[in-house]
Amino acid sequence: MVADSQPVSPQFARDHARRVMARRLRGLMRSVLIHASLIPAAFVFTLPFLWMLSTSLKPDVQFYAYPPVVIPSPFQWSNYPDAVKFITFFLYLRNTLTIAVLATIGVLISSSLVAYSLARIPWRGRNFLFILTVATLMLPFQVTMIPLFIVFKNLGWVNSWLPLIVPHWFGGALYIFLLRQFFMTIPMELSEAARIDGANELKIYYSIILPLSKPALATVAIFEFIARWRDYIGPLIYQSDQ
């Protein structure tokens, strides 16, 4: 049986079309207003970068000219090769990349192992140790700077890369906290099923937990790499040779 459908009146169709058109116009106006406000804001935020780019292409006499020179005249393209040749740029770049990459790898390995133990393995005292680890975040670097320097000096590590790399292979409190909290969101049933199949803790850690924790590991890697890349005080304290 086919139900009879009521015919739609022309007036209802026109009203419906007007309502649809009005909604579309309101959505279009809202989108235009949002973009009209965001485009100037985006330009304001790009001004420092544009000014840096402009300054990098200016001749020396235009650096401190008043009124400021917005567009260099002429474009000093030789500033870039001169900047690279003025200092041993590629040596510094190699050193920084080496230290940052090795420290990042060390943090990922050590912090994830500690976080796995605190989050997935039940053992007596783990909560106390976790609290103690997090409490170390309240110690500023200025407090531990001199004792660390004395330790590294007695070890003969001063004026080497070791003080900038080795400590990061023993975990970081912030990264242990972040990874532990993420590991705790992974269902324990996955680990229990793997144990029933005969997997040990390292197998579970490597084959189950790490593949499921790529977002957290990527976050830790980015934070640590940027921190090591921007580190100034560490090389200033421990390094004296170019």
XYZ file of C-alpha atoms in Angstrom, residues 53-151:
99
model
C 63.380 38.981 6.524
C 63.630 42.599 5.431
C 66.476 43.321 7.864
C 68.418 40.270 6.704
C 68.562 41.733 3.195
C 69.527 45.309 4.134
C 72.956 46.875 3.687
C 74.704 47.767 6.944
C 73.871 51.480 6.702
C 70.119 50.740 6.631
C 70.012 48.704 9.845
C 69.578 51.719 12.142
C 68.305 54.252 9.634
C 65.568 56.619 10.762
C 62.887 56.555 9.591
C 63.216 52.783 9.274
C 63.741 51.343 5.818
C 60.983 48.811 5.182
C 62.077 47.547 1.774
C 65.869 47.160 1.401
C 67.456 49.153 -1.378
C 69.369 47.438 -2.833
C 68.728 43.849 -1.725
C 71.927 42.635 -0.088
C 71.758 38.929 -0.996
C 75.368 38.420 0.061
C 74.322 38.797 3.726
C 73.378 35.114 3.864
C 76.690 33.603 2.685
C 78.549 36.220 4.750
C 76.631 35.170 7.879
C 77.523 31.532 7.312
C 81.189 32.384 6.733
C 81.458 34.865 9.622
C 81.280 32.040 12.162
C 81.789 28.290 11.870
C 78.055 27.940 11.319
C 77.961 24.364 10.101
C 80.203 23.196 12.964
C 77.804 24.762 15.473
C 74.836 23.278 13.611
C 76.394 19.806 13.663
C 77.182 20.053 17.371
C 73.701 21.268 18.276
C 71.960 18.635 16.155
C 74.117 15.851 17.593
C 73.461 16.882 21.186
C 69.739 17.486 20.606
C 69.138 14.203 18.762
C 71.068 12.040 21.238
C 69.422 13.708 24.242
C 65.985 13.276 22.671
C 66.594 9.583 22.007
C 67.782 9.120 25.579
C 64.735 10.863 27.044
C 62.340 8.804 24.936
C 63.908 5.494 25.976
C 64.495 6.194 29.658
C 61.330 8.163 30.406
C 59.063 5.695 28.623
C 60.589 2.764 30.511
C 60.154 4.466 33.885
C 56.639 5.609 32.993
C 55.719 2.068 31.923
C 56.925 0.698 35.237
C 54.971 3.301 37.210
C 51.785 2.941 35.191
C 51.540 -0.721 34.164
C 53.470 -2.834 36.674
C 52.085 -3.114 40.250
C 54.941 -3.023 42.749
C 55.202 -1.707 46.287
C 56.307 1.913 46.589
C 55.693 2.974 43.011
C 53.248 5.725 44.002
C 55.711 7.158 46.507
C 58.474 7.085 43.908
C 56.189 8.766 41.399
C 55.369 11.555 43.868
C 59.064 11.961 44.632
C 59.851 12.155 40.914
C 57.190 14.798 40.277
C 58.372 16.754 43.330
C 61.763 17.267 41.665
C 60.001 19.568 39.177
C 59.844 22.163 41.953
C 63.657 22.369 42.039
C 64.843 25.089 39.645
C 67.971 24.488 37.608
C 69.779 27.266 39.476
C 69.627 25.148 42.652
C 71.264 22.076 41.111
C 73.584 23.892 38.720
C 76.642 24.136 40.981
C 76.376 20.597 42.468
C 75.992 19.156 38.965
C 79.017 21.074 37.749
C 81.099 19.730 40.643
C 79.947 16.167 39.897
